[in-house]
């Protein structure tokens, strides 16, 4: 089958600047990201130079203050950038989302002095971040984390292991949640830790089903010393900071999911209109036409849901419930749509000669990261019916 350039998504953007930005992102995605995706994912190669290009293009700090090198873009626009990048390669889009997540605690809860010292390099200086919350024994139950930071004069000394860290071993900085007090959520604080600090090491990357180009690894903190000036927020505020960050991060995952689903739909439509059986394109058969229609409808519904949540965030209104809904719906949609794309391609869909099988493998992880979809249902239910009785 010949290569097919994806058709632009019909988007309602708030400004001419946003329209120009999406045009730039589509150009970078089609020219620099997509052509290398299949080969590099198969080889498990992390495309660090693409993140350097994105930083130089102003795309690693879009939702943050231009005073420190950010793009001053609303989340409504930033998420659509993620979607376009994910449509080309999920490793890149998810990397941008994780970097934005790792930057958020300092940007939202840091002091002016911390902003001036750290944000310019984080937003536009080519740095890449990692977000360290999960641990081998605390995934969904994040408040039970065991990594500990002990005060030593003007410093903190961190011991522990974080797990499932995107960019583990390659990040330039880590935002680390560590226990500074007693048990439970109120004993956790947040720290900005340089990636090259003495005592940090990373395990070998996990051998994953998909996203092989994105390193996911345990990160070990063995007596890592950081100054109190790198503590973010108040002592004991770390878990609240982490949850606040994850609300925005879940919208990033939702947008990535719709990007992957859109790529799968593009592939399915292109194949179905070109592949001929019984003397005509298989897209003429009602069974396939209905599948394509359902896939497109699910994608549009997911896009509308994540954008509605983003607009609430941009307006300064609560959006946690809608973020959980968007993450849940969009990632489930990506799983359904990519599976259907493999089915439409038939035997070819099951081969690595076509990208449909890669999209299906990549979609699965989006139902797991930044809160499993079962956790999202718990969050939504708590908003509706209150916390569970014990």
C-alpha positions as CSV (number, residue, x, y, z in Angstrom):
1,X,0.0,0.0,0.0
2,X,1.4,3.5,-0.8
3,X,2.2,6.0,2.0
4,X,-0.7,8.3,2.8
5,X,-0.3,11.7,4.4
6,X,-3.0,12.1,7.1
7,X,-5.7,14.6,6.5
8,X,-5.8,17.5,9.0
9,X,-8.3,17.2,11.8
10,X,-11.0,19.9,11.6
11,X,-10.2,21.9,14.7
12,X,-11.9,25.0,16.3
13,X,-8.9,26.9,17.7
14,X,-9.2,30.1,19.8
15,X,-6.6,32.3,18.1
16,X,-4.6,32.7,14.8
17,X,-1.5,32.0,16.9
18,X,-3.0,28.7,17.9
19,X,-3.8,27.8,14.3
20,X,-0.2,28.7,13.3
21,X,1.1,26.6,16.1
22,X,-0.9,23.5,15.1
23,X,0.3,24.0,11.5
24,X,3.9,24.0,12.8
25,X,3.3,20.9,14.9
26,X,1.8,19.0,12.0
27,X,4.8,19.9,9.8
28,X,7.3,18.7,12.4
29,X,5.2,15.5,13.1
30,X,5.0,14.6,9.4
31,X,8.5,15.6,8.5
32,X,10.6,14.7,11.5
33,X,8.6,12.3,13.7
34,X,6.4,9.9,11.7
35,X,9.0,8.8,9.1
36,X,11.3,7.3,11.8
37,X,8.6,5.9,14.1
38,X,8.3,2.3,13.0
39,X,12.0,1.7,12.7
40,X,13.0,3.3,15.9
41,X,10.2,1.7,17.9
42,X,11.2,-1.7,16.6
43,X,14.8,-1.0,17.6
44,X,13.8,0.4,21.0
45,X,15.6,3.7,20.2
46,X,14.8,6.8,22.3
47,X,14.7,9.8,20.0
48,X,16.4,12.4,22.3
49,X,17.2,14.6,19.4
50,X,13.5,15.0,18.6
51,X,12.9,16.4,22.1
52,X,15.8,18.8,21.5
53,X,14.0,19.9,18.4
54,X,10.7,20.3,20.2
55,X,12.4,22.4,22.9
56,X,14.1,24.6,20.3
57,X,10.6,25.0,18.6
58,X,9.1,26.1,21.9
59,X,6.9,23.0,22.3
60,X,8.1,21.7,25.7
61,X,6.7,24.6,27.7
62,X,3.4,25.4,26.0
63,X,1.0,25.8,28.9
64,X,3.5,27.7,31.1
65,X,4.3,31.4,31.6
66,X,6.3,33.1,28.8
67,X,8.2,35.1,31.4
68,X,10.2,31.9,32.0
69,X,10.3,30.6,28.4
70,X,6.8,29.0,28.2
71,X,4.3,29.4,25.5
72,X,1.4,31.0,27.3
73,X,-1.0,28.6,25.6
74,X,-4.2,27.4,27.2
75,X,-4.6,23.7,27.9
76,X,-7.2,23.6,25.1
77,X,-4.4,24.3,22.6
78,X,-1.6,22.4,24.4
79,X,-3.6,19.1,24.4
80,X,-4.3,19.4,20.7
81,X,-0.6,19.7,20.1
82,X,-0.1,16.4,22.1
83,X,-2.8,14.8,19.9
84,X,-1.0,15.7,16.7
85,X,2.3,14.4,18.1
86,X,0.7,11.2,19.2
87,X,-0.8,10.7,15.8
88,X,2.7,10.6,14.5
89,X,4.4,8.7,17.4
90,X,3.2,8.0,20.9
91,X,6.7,7.9,22.4
92,X,7.2,11.5,21.5
93,X,3.8,12.8,22.6
94,X,3.8,10.9,25.9
95,X,7.3,12.2,26.5
96,X,6.1,15.8,26.1
97,X,3.1,15.0,28.4
98,X,5.4,13.5,31.1
99,X,7.8,16.5,30.9
100,X,4.9,18.8,31.3
101,X,3.7,16.8,34.3
102,X,7.1,16.8,35.9
103,X,7.4,20.6,35.4
104,X,3.9,21.4,36.8
105,X,4.7,21.1,40.6
106,X,7.5,23.7,40.4
107,X,5.5,25.9,38.1
108,X,2.4,25.8,40.2
109,X,3.7,25.5,43.7
110,X,7.3,26.8,43.5
111,X,8.5,30.2,44.8
112,X,9.4,33.1,42.5
113,X,13.0,32.4,43.3
114,X,12.6,28.8,42.2
115,X,10.8,29.9,39.1
116,X,13.6,32.2,38.1
117,X,16.3,29.7,38.8
118,X,14.8,26.5,37.3
119,X,12.0,27.2,34.9
120,X,13.9,28.7,31.9
121,X,16.0,25.6,31.5
122,X,13.0,23.3,32.1
123,X,10.7,25.1,29.6
124,X,13.1,26.1,26.8
125,X,16.6,25.0,27.7
126,X,16.5,21.5,26.3
127,X,16.0,19.7,29.6
128,X,13.7,16.7,29.8
129,X,11.9,15.7,33.0
130,X,10.7,12.6,34.8
131,X,7.9,12.2,37.4
132,X,8.6,10.0,40.4
133,X,5.6,9.0,42.3
134,X,5.0,5.2,41.8
135,X,7.0,2.6,43.6
136,X,7.4,-1.2,43.3
137,X,4.9,-1.6,46.3
138,X,2.8,1.5,45.8
139,X,1.1,2.0,42.4
140,X,-2.6,2.8,42.6
141,X,-2.1,3.2,46.4
142,X,0.4,6.0,45.9
143,X,0.0,7.5,49.4
144,X,1.7,4.4,50.9
145,X,5.0,5.3,49.2
146,X,8.2,4.4,51.1
147,X,10.9,6.5,49.6
148,X,12.1,8.7,52.4
149,X,13.7,12.1,52.6
150,X,15.5,12.9,55.9
151,X,16.5,16.4,56.9
152,X,20.2,17.0,57.4
153,X,20.9,20.7,58.1
154,X,20.0,22.7,55.1
155,X,19.7,19.5,52.9
156,X,17.5,16.5,52.5
157,X,18.9,13.0,52.0
158,X,16.7,10.7,49.8
159,X,16.6,7.0,50.0
160,X,14.3,4.7,48.0
161,X,13.2,3.3,44.7
162,X,10.7,4.6,42.2
163,X,9.1,2.4,39.6
164,X,7.6,2.8,36.1
165,X,9.4,6.1,35.5
166,X,9.1,7.4,32.0
167,X,12.5,8.8,31.0
168,X,14.1,6.8,33.8
169,X,17.8,7.0,33.3
170,X,17.7,9.7,30.6
171,X,15.9,12.6,32.4
172,X,17.7,15.8,33.3
173,X,15.6,16.3,36.3
174,X,13.1,14.3,38.4
175,X,10.2,15.6,40.4
176,X,10.2,13.2,43.4
177,X,7.6,12.5,46.0
178,X,9.2,11.3,49.2
179,X,8.1,10.8,52.8
180,X,9.3,13.4,55.2
181,X,6.8,12.8,58.0
182,X,4.5,10.1,59.2
183,X,2.4,7.5,57.4
184,X,-0.3,8.5,54.9
185,X,-0.8,11.3,52.4
186,X,0.1,14.2,54.8
187,X,3.6,12.9,55.4
188,X,4.8,13.3,51.8
189,X,6.8,16.2,50.3
190,X,7.9,17.1,46.8
191,X,11.5,17.7,45.6
192,X,13.2,18.8,42.4
193,X,16.2,16.5,41.9
194,X,18.9,16.9,39.3
195,X,19.1,13.9,37.0
196,X,22.9,13.7,37.5
197,X,22.8,14.0,41.3
198,X,25.2,11.7,43.2
199,X,23.4,8.6,44.3
200,X,20.9,8.4,41.5
201,X,20.9,5.3,39.3
202,X,18.5,3.6,36.9
203,X,17.7,0.0,36.4
204,X,17.6,-1.5,32.9
205,X,14.5,-0.3,31.0
206,X,11.5,-2.5,31.3
207,X,10.8,-4.8,28.3
208,X,7.4,-3.6,27.3
209,X,4.7,-4.7,24.9
210,X,4.7,-1.3,23.1
211,X,6.3,2.1,23.3
212,X,9.7,0.4,23.1
213,X,11.4,3.7,22.2
214,X,10.4,5.3,25.5
215,X,12.6,4.2,28.4
216,X,10.5,3.1,31.4
217,X,12.7,2.1,34.4
218,X,13.1,2.0,38.1
219,X,15.1,4.9,39.5
220,X,17.1,4.3,42.7
221,X,17.9,7.1,45.2
222,X,20.8,6.0,47.4
223,X,21.6,8.8,49.7
224,X,20.8,11.5,47.2
225,X,21.4,14.9,48.8
226,X,19.3,17.9,47.7
227,X,19.1,21.4,49.3
228,X,16.0,22.6,51.0
229,X,15.8,25.2,48.3
230,X,14.7,22.3,46.0
231,X,11.8,21.4,48.1
232,X,8.6,22.3,46.3
233,X,5.7,23.7,48.4
234,X,5.4,23.1,52.1
235,X,6.5,20.0,54.0
236,X,3.7,17.5,53.9
237,X,2.1,19.1,50.8
238,X,3.6,16.7,48.3
239,X,0.7,14.3,47.9
240,X,-1.7,17.2,47.3
241,X,0.7,18.5,44.7
242,X,1.0,15.1,43.1
243,X,-2.8,14.7,42.7
244,X,-3.1,18.2,41.3
245,X,-0.4,17.4,38.7
246,X,-2.2,14.2,37.8
247,X,-5.4,15.9,37.0
248,X,-3.7,17.8,34.2
249,X,-1.6,14.7,33.3
250,X,-4.7,12.6,32.7
251,X,-5.8,15.1,30.2
252,X,-2.5,14.7,28.5
253,X,-3.0,11.0,28.3
254,X,-6.5,11.5,27.0
255,X,-5.2,13.6,24.1
256,X,-2.4,11.1,23.4
257,X,-5.0,8.4,23.2
258,X,-7.1,10.3,20.7
259,X,-4.0,10.9,18.6
260,X,-3.2,7.1,18.5
261,X,-6.9,6.3,17.7
262,X,-6.9,8.9,14.9
263,X,-3.8,7.4,13.4
264,X,-5.4,4.0,13.5
265,X,-8.5,5.3,11.8
266,X,-6.4,7.0,9.1
267,X,-4.7,3.7,8.4
268,X,-8.0,1.8,8.4
269,X,-9.8,4.2,6.1
270,X,-6.8,4.4,3.7
271,X,-6.5,0.6,3.5
272,X,-10.3,0.0,3.2
273,X,-10.6,2.4,0.3
274,X,-7.6,0.9,-1.6
275,X,-7.9,-2.8,-0.9
276,X,-10.2,-4.5,-3.4
277,X,-12.0,-7.8,-3.0
278,X,-14.9,-9.2,-5.1
279,X,-14.2,-6.5,-7.7
280,X,-14.6,-3.4,-5.5
281,X,-13.0,-1.6,-2.5
282,X,-13.7,-3.3,0.8
283,X,-14.9,0.1,2.1
284,X,-18.0,-0.5,-0.1
285,X,-19.1,-3.3,2.2
286,X,-21.6,-2.2,4.9
287,X,-20.0,-4.1,7.7
288,X,-16.7,-2.3,7.3
289,X,-18.4,1.1,6.6
290,X,-20.3,0.8,9.9
291,X,-17.0,-0.1,11.7
292,X,-15.3,3.0,10.3
293,X,-18.3,5.2,11.2
294,X,-18.3,3.9,14.8
295,X,-14.5,4.5,15.1
296,X,-14.8,8.1,13.8
297,X,-17.7,8.8,16.2
298,X,-15.9,7.5,19.2
299,X,-12.8,9.6,18.4
300,X,-14.9,12.8,17.9
301,X,-16.7,12.1,21.2
302,X,-13.3,11.6,23.0
303,X,-11.9,14.8,21.5
304,X,-14.9,16.8,22.6
305,X,-14.6,15.3,26.1
306,X,-11.0,16.2,26.7
307,X,-11.4,19.6,25.2
308,X,-14.4,20.3,27.5
309,X,-12.3,19.4,30.5
310,X,-9.4,21.5,29.3
311,X,-11.7,24.5,28.9
312,X,-12.8,24.1,32.5
313,X,-9.2,24.0,33.6
314,X,-8.4,27.1,31.5
315,X,-11.3,28.9,33.2
316,X,-10.0,28.2,36.6
317,X,-12.8,25.9,37.5
318,X,-12.7,22.4,39.0
319,X,-12.1,19.7,36.4
320,X,-10.9,16.6,38.2
321,X,-14.1,14.6,37.5
322,X,-14.0,15.6,33.8
323,X,-10.3,14.8,33.6
324,X,-11.0,11.3,34.9
325,X,-13.9,10.9,32.5
326,X,-11.7,12.0,29.6
327,X,-8.8,9.7,30.5
328,X,-11.2,6.8,30.9
329,X,-13.2,7.3,27.7
330,X,-10.4,8.4,25.4
331,X,-8.1,5.5,26.4
332,X,-10.9,2.9,26.2
333,X,-11.7,4.4,22.8
334,X,-8.1,4.1,21.6
335,X,-8.1,0.4,22.6
336,X,-11.3,-0.3,20.7
337,X,-10.4,1.7,17.6
338,X,-6.9,0.3,17.3
339,X,-8.3,-3.3,17.7
340,X,-10.9,-2.6,15.0
341,X,-8.2,-1.1,12.7
342,X,-6.2,-4.4,13.0
343,X,-9.4,-6.3,12.1
344,X,-10.1,-4.1,9.0
345,X,-6.6,-4.7,7.7
346,X,-7.1,-8.5,8.2
347,X,-3.9,-10.5,8.1
348,X,-1.9,-7.5,7.1
349,X,-3.1,-5.8,10.4
350,X,-1.3,-8.5,12.3
351,X,2.0,-7.9,10.7
352,X,4.7,-5.3,11.5
353,X,4.7,-4.2,7.9
354,X,1.7,-2.0,8.8
355,X,1.4,0.3,11.8
356,X,-2.0,-0.9,13.0
357,X,-0.6,-3.6,15.3
358,X,1.8,-1.1,16.9
359,X,-1.0,1.3,17.5
360,X,-3.0,-1.5,19.3
361,X,0.0,-2.4,21.5
362,X,0.6,1.2,22.3
363,X,-3.1,1.9,23.1
364,X,-3.1,-0.7,25.9
365,X,-0.6,1.2,28.1
366,X,-2.8,4.3,28.0
367,X,-5.5,2.4,30.0
368,X,-2.9,1.9,32.7
369,X,-0.6,4.9,33.1
370,X,-1.4,7.9,35.4
371,X,-4.1,6.0,37.1
372,X,-5.6,2.8,35.7
373,X,-9.1,3.1,34.2
374,X,-10.4,1.3,37.3
375,X,-9.0,4.1,39.4
376,X,-10.6,6.7,37.1
377,X,-14.0,5.0,37.7
378,X,-13.4,5.3,41.4
379,X,-12.6,9.0,41.1
380,X,-15.7,9.6,39.0
381,X,-17.9,7.6,41.4
382,X,-16.6,9.6,44.4
383,X,-17.6,12.8,42.7
384,X,-21.1,11.4,42.2
385,X,-21.7,9.5,45.4
386,X,-19.1,10.6,47.9
387,X,-16.2,8.6,49.4
388,X,-16.6,4.9,50.1
389,X,-17.8,3.9,53.5
390,X,-15.4,1.7,55.5
